[in-house]
PDB file of N, CA and C in Angstrom:
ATOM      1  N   UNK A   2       3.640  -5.248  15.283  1.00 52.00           N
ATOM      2  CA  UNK A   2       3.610  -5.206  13.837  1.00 52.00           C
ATOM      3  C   UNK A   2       2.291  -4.591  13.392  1.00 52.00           C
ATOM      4  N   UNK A   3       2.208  -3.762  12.561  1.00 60.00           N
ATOM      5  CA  UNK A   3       1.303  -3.072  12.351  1.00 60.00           C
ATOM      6  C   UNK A   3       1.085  -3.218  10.150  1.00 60.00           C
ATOM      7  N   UNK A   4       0.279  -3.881   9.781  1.00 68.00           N
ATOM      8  CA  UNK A   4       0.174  -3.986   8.257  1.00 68.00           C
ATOM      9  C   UNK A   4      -0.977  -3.433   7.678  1.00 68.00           C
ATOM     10  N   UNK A   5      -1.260  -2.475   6.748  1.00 76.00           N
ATOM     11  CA  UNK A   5      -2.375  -1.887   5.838  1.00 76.00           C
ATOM     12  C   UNK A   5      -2.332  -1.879   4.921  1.00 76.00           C
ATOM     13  N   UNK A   6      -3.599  -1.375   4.266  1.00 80.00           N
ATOM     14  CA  UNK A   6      -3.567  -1.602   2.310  1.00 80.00           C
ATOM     15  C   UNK A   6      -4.020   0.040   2.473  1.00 80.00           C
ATOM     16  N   UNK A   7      -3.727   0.184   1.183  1.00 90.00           N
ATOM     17  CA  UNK A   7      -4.665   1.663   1.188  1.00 90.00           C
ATOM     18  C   UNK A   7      -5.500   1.359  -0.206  1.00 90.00           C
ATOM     19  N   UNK A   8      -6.805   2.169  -0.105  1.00 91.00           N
ATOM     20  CA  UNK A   8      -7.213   2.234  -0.760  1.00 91.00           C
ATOM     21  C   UNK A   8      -7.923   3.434  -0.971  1.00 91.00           C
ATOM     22  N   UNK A   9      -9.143   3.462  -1.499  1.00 92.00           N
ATOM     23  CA  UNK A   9     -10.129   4.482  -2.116  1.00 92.00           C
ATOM     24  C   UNK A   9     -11.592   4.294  -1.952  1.00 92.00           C
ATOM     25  N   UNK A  10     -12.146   4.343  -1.196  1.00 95.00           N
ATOM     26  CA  UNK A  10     -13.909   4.629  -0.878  1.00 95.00           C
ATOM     27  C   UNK A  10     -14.318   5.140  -2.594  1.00 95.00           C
ATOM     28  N   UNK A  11     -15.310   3.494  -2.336  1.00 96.00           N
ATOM     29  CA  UNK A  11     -16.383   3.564  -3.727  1.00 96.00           C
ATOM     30  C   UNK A  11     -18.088   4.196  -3.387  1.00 96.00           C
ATOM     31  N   UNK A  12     -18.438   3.957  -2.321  1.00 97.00           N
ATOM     32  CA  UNK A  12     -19.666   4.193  -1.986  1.00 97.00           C
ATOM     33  C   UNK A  12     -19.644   3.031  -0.608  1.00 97.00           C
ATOM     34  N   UNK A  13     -21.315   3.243  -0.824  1.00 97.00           N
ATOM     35  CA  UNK A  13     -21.966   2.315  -0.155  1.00 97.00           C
ATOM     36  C   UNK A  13     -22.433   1.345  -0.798  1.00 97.00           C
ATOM     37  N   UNK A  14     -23.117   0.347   0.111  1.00 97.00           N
ATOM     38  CA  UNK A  14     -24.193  -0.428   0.168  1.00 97.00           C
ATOM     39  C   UNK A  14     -24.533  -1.796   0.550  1.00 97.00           C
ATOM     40  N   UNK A  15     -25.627  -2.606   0.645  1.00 96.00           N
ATOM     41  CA  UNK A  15     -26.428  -3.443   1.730  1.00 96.00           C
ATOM     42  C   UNK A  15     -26.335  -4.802   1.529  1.00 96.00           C
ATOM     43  N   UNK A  16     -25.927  -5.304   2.535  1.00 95.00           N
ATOM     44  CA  UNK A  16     -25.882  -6.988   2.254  1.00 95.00           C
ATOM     45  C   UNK A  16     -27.346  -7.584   3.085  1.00 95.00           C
ATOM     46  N   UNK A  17     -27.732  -8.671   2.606  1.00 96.00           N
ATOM     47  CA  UNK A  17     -28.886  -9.080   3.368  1.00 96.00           C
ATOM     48  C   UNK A  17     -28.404 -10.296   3.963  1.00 96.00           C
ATOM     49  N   UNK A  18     -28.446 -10.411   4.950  1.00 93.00           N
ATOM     50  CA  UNK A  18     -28.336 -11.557   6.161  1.00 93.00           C
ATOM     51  C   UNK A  18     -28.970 -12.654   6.234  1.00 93.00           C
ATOM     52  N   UNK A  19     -29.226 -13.558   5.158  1.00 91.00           N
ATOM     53  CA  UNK A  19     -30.366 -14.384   5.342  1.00 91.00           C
ATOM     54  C   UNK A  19     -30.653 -14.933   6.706  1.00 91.00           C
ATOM     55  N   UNK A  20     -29.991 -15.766   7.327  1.00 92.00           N
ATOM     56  CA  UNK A  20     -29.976 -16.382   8.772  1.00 92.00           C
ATOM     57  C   UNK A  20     -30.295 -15.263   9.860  1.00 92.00           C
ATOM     58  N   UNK A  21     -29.910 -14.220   9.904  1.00 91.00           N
ATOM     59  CA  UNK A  21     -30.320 -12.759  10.911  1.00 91.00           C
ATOM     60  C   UNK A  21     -31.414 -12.465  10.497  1.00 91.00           C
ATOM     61  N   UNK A  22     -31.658 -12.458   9.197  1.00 92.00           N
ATOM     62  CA  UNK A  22     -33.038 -11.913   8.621  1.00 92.00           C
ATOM     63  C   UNK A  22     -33.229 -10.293   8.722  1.00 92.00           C
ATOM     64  N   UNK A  23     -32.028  -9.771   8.291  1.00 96.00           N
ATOM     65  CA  UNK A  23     -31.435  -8.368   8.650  1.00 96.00           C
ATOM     66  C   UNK A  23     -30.048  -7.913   7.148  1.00 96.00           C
ATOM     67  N   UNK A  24     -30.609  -6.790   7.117  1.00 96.00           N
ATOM     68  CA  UNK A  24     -29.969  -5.554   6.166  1.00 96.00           C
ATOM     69  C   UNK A  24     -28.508  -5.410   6.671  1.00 96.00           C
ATOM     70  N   UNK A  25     -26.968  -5.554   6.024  1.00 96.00           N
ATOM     71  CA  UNK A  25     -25.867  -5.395   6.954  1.00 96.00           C
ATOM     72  C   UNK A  25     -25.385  -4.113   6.190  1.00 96.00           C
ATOM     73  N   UNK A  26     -25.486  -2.632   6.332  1.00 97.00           N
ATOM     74  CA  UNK A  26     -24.408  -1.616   5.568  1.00 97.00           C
ATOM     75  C   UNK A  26     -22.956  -2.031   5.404  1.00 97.00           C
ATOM     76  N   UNK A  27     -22.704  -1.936   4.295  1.00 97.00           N
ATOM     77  CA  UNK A  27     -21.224  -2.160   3.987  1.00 97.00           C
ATOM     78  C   UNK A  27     -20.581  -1.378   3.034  1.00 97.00           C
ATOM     79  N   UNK A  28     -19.144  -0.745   2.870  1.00 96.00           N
ATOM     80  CA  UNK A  28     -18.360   0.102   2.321  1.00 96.00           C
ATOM     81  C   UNK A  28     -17.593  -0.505   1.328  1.00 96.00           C
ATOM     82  N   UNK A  29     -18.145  -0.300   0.316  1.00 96.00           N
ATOM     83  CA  UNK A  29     -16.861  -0.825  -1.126  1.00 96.00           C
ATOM     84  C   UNK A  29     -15.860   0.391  -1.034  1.00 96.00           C
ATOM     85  N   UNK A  30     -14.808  -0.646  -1.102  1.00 94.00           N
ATOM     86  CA  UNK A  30     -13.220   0.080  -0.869  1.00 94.00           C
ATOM     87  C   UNK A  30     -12.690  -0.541  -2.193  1.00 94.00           C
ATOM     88  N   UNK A  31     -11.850   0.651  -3.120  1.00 92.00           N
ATOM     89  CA  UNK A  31     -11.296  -0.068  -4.397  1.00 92.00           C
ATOM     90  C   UNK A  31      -9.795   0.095  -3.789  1.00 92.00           C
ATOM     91  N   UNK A  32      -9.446  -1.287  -3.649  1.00 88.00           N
ATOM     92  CA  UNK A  32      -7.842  -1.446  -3.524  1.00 88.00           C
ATOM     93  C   UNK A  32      -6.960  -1.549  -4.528  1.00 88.00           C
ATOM     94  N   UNK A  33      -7.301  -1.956  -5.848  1.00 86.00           N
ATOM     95  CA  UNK A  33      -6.300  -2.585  -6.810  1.00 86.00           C
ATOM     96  C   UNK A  33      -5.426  -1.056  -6.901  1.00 86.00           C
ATOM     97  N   UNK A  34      -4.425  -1.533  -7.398  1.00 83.00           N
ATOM     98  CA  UNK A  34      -3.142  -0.321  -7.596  1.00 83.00           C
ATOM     99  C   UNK A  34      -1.650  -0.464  -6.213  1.00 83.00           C
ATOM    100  N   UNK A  35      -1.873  -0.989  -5.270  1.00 85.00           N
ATOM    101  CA  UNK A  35      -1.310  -1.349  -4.388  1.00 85.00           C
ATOM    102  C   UNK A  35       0.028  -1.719  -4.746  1.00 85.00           C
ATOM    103  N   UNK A  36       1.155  -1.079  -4.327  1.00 86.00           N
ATOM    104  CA  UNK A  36       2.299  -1.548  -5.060  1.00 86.00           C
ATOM    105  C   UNK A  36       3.656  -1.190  -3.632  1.00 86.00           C
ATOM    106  N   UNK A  37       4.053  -2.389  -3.332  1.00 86.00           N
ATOM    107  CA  UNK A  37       5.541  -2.154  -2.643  1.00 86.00           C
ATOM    108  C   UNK A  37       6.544  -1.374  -3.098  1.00 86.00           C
ATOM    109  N   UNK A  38       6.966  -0.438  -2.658  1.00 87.00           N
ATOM    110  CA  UNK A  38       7.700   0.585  -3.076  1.00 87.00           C
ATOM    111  C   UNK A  38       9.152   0.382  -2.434  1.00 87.00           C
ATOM    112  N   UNK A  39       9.376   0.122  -0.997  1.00 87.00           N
ATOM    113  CA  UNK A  39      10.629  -0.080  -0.524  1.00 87.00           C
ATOM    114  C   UNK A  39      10.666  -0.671   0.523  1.00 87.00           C
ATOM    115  N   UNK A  40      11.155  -1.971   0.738  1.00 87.00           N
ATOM    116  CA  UNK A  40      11.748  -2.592   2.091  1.00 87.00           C
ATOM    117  C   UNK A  40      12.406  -1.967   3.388  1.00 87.00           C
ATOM    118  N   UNK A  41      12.340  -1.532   3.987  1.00 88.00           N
ATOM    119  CA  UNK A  41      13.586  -0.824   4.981  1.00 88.00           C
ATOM    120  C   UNK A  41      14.144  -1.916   6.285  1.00 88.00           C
ATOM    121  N   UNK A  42      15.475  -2.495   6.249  1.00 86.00           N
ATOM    122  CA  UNK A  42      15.872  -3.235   7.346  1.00 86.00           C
ATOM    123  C   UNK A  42      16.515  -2.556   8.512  1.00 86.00           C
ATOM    124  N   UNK A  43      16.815  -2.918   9.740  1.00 89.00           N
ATOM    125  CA  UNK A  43      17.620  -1.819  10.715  1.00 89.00           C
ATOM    126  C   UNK A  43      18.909  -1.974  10.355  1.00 89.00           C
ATOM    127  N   UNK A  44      19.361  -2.720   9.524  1.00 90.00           N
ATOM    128  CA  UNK A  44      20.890  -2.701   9.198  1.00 90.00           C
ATOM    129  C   UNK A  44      21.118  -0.920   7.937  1.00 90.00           C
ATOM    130  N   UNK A  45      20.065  -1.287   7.191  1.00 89.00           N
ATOM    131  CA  UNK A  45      20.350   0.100   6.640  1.00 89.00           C
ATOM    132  C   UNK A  45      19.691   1.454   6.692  1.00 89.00           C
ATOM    133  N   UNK A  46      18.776   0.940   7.765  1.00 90.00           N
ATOM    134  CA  UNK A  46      17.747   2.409   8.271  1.00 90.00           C
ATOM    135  C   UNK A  46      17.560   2.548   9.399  1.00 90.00           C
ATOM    136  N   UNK A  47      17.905   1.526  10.323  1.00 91.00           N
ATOM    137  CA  UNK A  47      17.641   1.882  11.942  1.00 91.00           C
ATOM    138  C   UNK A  47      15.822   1.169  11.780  1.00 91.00           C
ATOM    139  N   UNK A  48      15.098   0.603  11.166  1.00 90.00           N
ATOM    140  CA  UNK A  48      14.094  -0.073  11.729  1.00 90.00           C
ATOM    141  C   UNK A  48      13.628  -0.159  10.617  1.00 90.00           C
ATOM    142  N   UNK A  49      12.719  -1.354  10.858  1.00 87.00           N
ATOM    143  CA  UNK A  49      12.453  -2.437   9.972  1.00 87.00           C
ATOM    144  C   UNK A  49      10.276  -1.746   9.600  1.00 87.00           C
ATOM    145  N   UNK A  50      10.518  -1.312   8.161  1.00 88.00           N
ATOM    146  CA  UNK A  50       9.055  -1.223   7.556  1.00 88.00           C
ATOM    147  C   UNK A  50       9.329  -1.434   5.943  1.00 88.00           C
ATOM    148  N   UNK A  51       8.084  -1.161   5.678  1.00 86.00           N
ATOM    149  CA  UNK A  51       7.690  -0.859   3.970  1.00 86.00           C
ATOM    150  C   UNK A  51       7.016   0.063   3.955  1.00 86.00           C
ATOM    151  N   UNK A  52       7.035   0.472   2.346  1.00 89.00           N
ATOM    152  CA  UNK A  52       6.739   1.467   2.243  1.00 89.00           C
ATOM    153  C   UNK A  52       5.650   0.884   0.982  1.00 89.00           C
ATOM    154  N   UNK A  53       4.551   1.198   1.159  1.00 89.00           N
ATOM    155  CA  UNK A  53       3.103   0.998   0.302  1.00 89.00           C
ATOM    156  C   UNK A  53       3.362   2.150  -0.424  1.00 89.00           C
ATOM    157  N   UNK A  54       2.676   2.200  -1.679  1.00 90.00           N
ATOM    158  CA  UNK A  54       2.364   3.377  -3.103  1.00 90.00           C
ATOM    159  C   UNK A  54       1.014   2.734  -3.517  1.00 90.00           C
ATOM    160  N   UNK A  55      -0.175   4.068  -3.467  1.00 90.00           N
ATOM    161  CA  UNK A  55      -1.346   4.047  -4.141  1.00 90.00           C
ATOM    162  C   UNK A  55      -1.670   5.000  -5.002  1.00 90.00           C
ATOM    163  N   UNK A  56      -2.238   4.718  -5.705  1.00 87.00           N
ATOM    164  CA  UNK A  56      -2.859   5.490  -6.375  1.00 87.00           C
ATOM    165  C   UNK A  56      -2.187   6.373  -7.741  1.00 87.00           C
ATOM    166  N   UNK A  57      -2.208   6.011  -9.135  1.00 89.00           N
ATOM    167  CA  UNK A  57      -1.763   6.932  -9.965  1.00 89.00           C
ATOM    168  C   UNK A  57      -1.944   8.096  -9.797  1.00 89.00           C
ATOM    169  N   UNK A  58      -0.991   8.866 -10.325  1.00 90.00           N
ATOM    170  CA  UNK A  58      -1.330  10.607 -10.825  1.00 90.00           C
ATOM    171  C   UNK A  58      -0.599  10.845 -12.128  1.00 90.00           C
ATOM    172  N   UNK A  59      -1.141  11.973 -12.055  1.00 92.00           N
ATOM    173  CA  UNK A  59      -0.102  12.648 -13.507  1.00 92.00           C
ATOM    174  C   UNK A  59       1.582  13.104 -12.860  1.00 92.00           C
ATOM    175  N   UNK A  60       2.309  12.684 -13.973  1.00 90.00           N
ATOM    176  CA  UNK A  60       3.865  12.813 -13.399  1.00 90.00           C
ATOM    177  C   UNK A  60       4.054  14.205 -12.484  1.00 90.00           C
ATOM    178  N   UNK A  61       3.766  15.476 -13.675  1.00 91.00           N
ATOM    179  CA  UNK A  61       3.546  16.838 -13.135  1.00 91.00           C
ATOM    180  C   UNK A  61       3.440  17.340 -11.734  1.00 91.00           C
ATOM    181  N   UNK A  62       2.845  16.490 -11.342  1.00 93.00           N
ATOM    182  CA  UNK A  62       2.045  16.818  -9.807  1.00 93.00           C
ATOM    183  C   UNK A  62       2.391  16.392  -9.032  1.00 93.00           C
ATOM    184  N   UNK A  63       3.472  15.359  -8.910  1.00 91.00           N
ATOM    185  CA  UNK A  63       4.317  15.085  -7.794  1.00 91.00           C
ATOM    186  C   UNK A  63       6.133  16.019  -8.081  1.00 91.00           C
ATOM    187  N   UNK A  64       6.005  16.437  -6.762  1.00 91.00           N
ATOM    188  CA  UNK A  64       7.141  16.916  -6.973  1.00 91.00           C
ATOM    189  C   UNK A  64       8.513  16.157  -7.047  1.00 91.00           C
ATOM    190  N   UNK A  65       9.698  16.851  -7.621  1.00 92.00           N
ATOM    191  CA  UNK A  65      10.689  16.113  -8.011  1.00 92.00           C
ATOM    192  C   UNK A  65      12.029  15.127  -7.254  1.00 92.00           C
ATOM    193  N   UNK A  66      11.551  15.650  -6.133  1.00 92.00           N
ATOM    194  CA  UNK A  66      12.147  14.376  -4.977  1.00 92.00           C
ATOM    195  C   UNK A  66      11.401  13.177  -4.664  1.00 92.00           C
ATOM    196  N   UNK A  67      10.172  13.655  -4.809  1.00 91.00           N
ATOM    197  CA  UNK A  67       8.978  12.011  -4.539  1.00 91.00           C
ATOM    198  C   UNK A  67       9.230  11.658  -5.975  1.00 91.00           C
ATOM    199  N   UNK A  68       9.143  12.417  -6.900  1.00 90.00           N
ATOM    200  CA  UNK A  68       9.319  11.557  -8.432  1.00 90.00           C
ATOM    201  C   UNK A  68      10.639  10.449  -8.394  1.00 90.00           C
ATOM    202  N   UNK A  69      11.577  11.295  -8.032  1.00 90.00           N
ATOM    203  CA  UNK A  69      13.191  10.471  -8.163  1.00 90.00           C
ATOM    204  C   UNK A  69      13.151   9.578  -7.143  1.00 90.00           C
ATOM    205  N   UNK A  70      12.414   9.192  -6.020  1.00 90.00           N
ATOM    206  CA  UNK A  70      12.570   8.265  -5.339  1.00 90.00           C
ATOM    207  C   UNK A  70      11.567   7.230  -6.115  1.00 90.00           C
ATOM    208  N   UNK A  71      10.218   7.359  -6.130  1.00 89.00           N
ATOM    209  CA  UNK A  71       9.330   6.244  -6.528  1.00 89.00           C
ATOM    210  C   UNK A  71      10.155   6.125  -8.045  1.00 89.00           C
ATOM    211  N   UNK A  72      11.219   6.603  -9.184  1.00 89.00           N
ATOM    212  CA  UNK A  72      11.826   5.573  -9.991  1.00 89.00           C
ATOM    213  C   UNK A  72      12.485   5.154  -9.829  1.00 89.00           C
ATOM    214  N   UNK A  73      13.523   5.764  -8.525  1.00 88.00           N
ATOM    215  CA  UNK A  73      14.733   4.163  -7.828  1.00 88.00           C
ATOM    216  C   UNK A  73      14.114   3.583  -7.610  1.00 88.00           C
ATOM    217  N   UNK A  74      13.124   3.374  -6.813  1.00 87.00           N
ATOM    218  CA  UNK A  74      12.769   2.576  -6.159  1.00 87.00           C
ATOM    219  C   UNK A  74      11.848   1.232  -7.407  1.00 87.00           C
ATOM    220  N   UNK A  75      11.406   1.968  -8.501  1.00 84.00           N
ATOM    221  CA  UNK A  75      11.137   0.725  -9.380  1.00 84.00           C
ATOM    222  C   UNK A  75       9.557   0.767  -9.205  1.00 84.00           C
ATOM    223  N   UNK A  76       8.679   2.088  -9.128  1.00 83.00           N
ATOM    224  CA  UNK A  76       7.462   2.140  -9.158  1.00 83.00           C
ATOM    225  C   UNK A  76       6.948   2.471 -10.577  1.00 83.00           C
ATOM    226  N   UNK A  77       5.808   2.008 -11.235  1.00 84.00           N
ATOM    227  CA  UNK A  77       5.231   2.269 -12.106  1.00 84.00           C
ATOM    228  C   UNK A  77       4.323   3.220 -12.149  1.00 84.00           C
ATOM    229  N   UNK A  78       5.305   4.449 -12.860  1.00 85.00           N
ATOM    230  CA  UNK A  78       4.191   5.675 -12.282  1.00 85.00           C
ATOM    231  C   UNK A  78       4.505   6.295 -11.637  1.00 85.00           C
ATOM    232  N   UNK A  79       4.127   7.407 -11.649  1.00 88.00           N
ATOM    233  CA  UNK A  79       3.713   8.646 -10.450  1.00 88.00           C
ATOM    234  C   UNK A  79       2.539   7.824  -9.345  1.00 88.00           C
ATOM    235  N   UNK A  80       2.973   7.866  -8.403  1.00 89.00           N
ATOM    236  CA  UNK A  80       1.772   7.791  -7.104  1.00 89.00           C
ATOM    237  C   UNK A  80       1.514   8.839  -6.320  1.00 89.00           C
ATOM    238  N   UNK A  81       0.188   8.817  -6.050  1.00 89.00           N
ATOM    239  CA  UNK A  81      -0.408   9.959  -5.458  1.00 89.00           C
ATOM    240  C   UNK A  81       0.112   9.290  -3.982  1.00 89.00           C
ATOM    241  N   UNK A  82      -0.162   8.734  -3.615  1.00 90.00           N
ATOM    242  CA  UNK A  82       0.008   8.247  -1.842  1.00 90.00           C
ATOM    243  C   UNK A  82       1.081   7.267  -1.665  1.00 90.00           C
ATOM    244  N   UNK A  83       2.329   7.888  -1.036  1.00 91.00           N
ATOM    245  CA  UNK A  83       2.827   6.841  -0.098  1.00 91.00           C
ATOM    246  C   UNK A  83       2.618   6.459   1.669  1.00 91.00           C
ATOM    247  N   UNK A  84       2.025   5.492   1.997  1.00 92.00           N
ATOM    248  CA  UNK A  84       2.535   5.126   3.536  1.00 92.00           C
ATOM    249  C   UNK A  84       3.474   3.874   3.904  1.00 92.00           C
ATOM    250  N   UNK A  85       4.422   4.517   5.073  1.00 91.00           N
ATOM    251  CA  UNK A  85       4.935   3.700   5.656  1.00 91.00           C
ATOM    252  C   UNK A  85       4.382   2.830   6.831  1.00 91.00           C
ATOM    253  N   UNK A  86       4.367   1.216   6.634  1.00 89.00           N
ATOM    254  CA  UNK A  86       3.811   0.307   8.116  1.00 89.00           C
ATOM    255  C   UNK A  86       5.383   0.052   8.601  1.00 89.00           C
ATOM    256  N   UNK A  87       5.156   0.091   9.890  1.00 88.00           N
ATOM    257  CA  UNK A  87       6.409  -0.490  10.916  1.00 88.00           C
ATOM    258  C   UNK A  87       6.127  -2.081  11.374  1.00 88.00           C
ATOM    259  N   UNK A  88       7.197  -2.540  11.012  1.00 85.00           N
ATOM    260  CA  UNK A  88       7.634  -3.620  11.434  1.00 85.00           C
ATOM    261  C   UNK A  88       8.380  -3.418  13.339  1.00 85.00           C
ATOM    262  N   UNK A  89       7.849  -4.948  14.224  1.00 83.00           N
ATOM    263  CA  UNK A  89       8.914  -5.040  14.993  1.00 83.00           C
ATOM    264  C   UNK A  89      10.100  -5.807  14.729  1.00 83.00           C
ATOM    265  N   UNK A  90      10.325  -6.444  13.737  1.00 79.00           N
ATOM    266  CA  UNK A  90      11.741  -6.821  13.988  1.00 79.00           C
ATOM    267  C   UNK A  90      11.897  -7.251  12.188  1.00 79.00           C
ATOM    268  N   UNK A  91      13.060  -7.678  11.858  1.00 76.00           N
ATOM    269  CA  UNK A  91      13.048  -7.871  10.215  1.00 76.00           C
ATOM    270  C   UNK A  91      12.747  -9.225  10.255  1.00 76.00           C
ATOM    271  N   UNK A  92      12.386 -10.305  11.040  1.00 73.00           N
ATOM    272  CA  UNK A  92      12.020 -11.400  10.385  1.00 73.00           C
ATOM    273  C   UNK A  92      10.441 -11.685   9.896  1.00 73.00           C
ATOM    274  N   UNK A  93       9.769 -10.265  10.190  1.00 72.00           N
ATOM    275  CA  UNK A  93       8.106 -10.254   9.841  1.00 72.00           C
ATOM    276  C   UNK A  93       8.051  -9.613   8.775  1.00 72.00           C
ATOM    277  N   UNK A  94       9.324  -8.630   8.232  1.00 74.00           N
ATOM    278  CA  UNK A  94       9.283  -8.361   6.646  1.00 74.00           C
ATOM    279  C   UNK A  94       9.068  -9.445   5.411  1.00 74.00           C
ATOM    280  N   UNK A  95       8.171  -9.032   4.484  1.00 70.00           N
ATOM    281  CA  UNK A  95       8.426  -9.705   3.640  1.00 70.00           C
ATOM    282  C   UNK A  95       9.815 -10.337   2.634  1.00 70.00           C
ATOM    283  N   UNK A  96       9.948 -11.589   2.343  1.00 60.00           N
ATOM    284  CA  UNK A  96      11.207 -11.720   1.581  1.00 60.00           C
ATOM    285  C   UNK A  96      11.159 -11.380   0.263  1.00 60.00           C
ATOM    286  N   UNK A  97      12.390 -11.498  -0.451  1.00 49.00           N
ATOM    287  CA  UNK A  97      12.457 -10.937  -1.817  1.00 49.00           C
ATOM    288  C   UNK A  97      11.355 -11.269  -2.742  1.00 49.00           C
ATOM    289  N   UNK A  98      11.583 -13.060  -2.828  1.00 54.00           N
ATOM    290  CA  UNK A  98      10.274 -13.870  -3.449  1.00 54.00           C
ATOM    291  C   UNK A  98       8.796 -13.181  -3.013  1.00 54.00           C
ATOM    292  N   UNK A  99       8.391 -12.783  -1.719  1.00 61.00           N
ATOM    293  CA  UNK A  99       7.027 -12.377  -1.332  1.00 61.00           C
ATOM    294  C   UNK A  99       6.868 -11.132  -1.835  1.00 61.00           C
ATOM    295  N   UNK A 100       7.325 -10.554  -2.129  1.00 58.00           N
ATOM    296  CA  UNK A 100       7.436  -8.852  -2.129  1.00 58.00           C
ATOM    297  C   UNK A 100       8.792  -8.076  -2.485  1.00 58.00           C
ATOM    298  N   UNK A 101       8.957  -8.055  -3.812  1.00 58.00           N
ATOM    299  CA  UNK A 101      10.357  -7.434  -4.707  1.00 58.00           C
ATOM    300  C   UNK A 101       9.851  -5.815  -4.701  1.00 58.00           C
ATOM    301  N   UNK A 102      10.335  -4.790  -3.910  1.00 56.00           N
ATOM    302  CA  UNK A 102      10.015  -3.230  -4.878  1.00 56.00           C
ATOM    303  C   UNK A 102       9.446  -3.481  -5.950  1.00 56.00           C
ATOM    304  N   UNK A 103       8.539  -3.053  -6.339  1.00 56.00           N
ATOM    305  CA  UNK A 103       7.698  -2.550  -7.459  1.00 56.00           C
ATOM    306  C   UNK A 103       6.461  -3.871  -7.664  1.00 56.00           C
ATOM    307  N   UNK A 104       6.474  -4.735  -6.584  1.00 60.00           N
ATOM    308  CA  UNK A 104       5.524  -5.773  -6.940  1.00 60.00           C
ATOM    309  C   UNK A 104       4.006  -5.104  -6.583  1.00 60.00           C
ATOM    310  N   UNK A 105       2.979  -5.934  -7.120  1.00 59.00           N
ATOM    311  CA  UNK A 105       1.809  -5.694  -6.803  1.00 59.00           C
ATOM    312  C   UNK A 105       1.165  -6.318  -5.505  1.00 59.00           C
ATOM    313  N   UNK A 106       0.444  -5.571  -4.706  1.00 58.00           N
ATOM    314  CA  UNK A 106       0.329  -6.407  -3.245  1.00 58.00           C
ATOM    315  C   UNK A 106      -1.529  -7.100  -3.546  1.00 58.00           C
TER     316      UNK A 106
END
């Protein structure tokens, strides 16, 4: 089973360690926008993932087969990024209650 978020690199910057007594570099990542786009089970696709949507865009700029899928599918918006994570089997998918198409992750 393999699960990710996507996000967007904000910058940098430094945490201090009190107990190490040491500087730690660290990467602000902006996640919010995260949205379930589609369930897939092997009964109706041959294998079990989801499909993540990040990031707004302008409608324009996605072309008109990614447009007509992310509004079946019940996305808010044009998204700039879809990825798919693979599941091994459908009982590690999320259920309806955890994760409906178009919920926020």
């Amino acid at each position: 089973m393999s699960l990710g978020i996507l996000g967007k690199k904000v910058g940098m910057t430094r945490v201090f360690d009190a107990e190490a007594g040491c500087m730690i570099p660290v990467t602000v990542v902006d996640v919010n926008g995260n949205e379930l786009l589609q369930v897939k089970t092997t009964e109706t696709d041959g294998y079990s993932a989801i499909q993540v949507a990040y990031d707004d865009q302008k409608e324009r700029r996605v072309n008109l087969p990614e447009r007509t899928h992310q509004a079946k599918q019940g996305a808010t918006g044009a998204k700039k990024l879809i990825k798919e994570f693979r599941f091994d089997n459908d009982a590690d998918l999320p259920s309806k209650e955890e994760g409906h198409p178009g919920a926020a992750l």
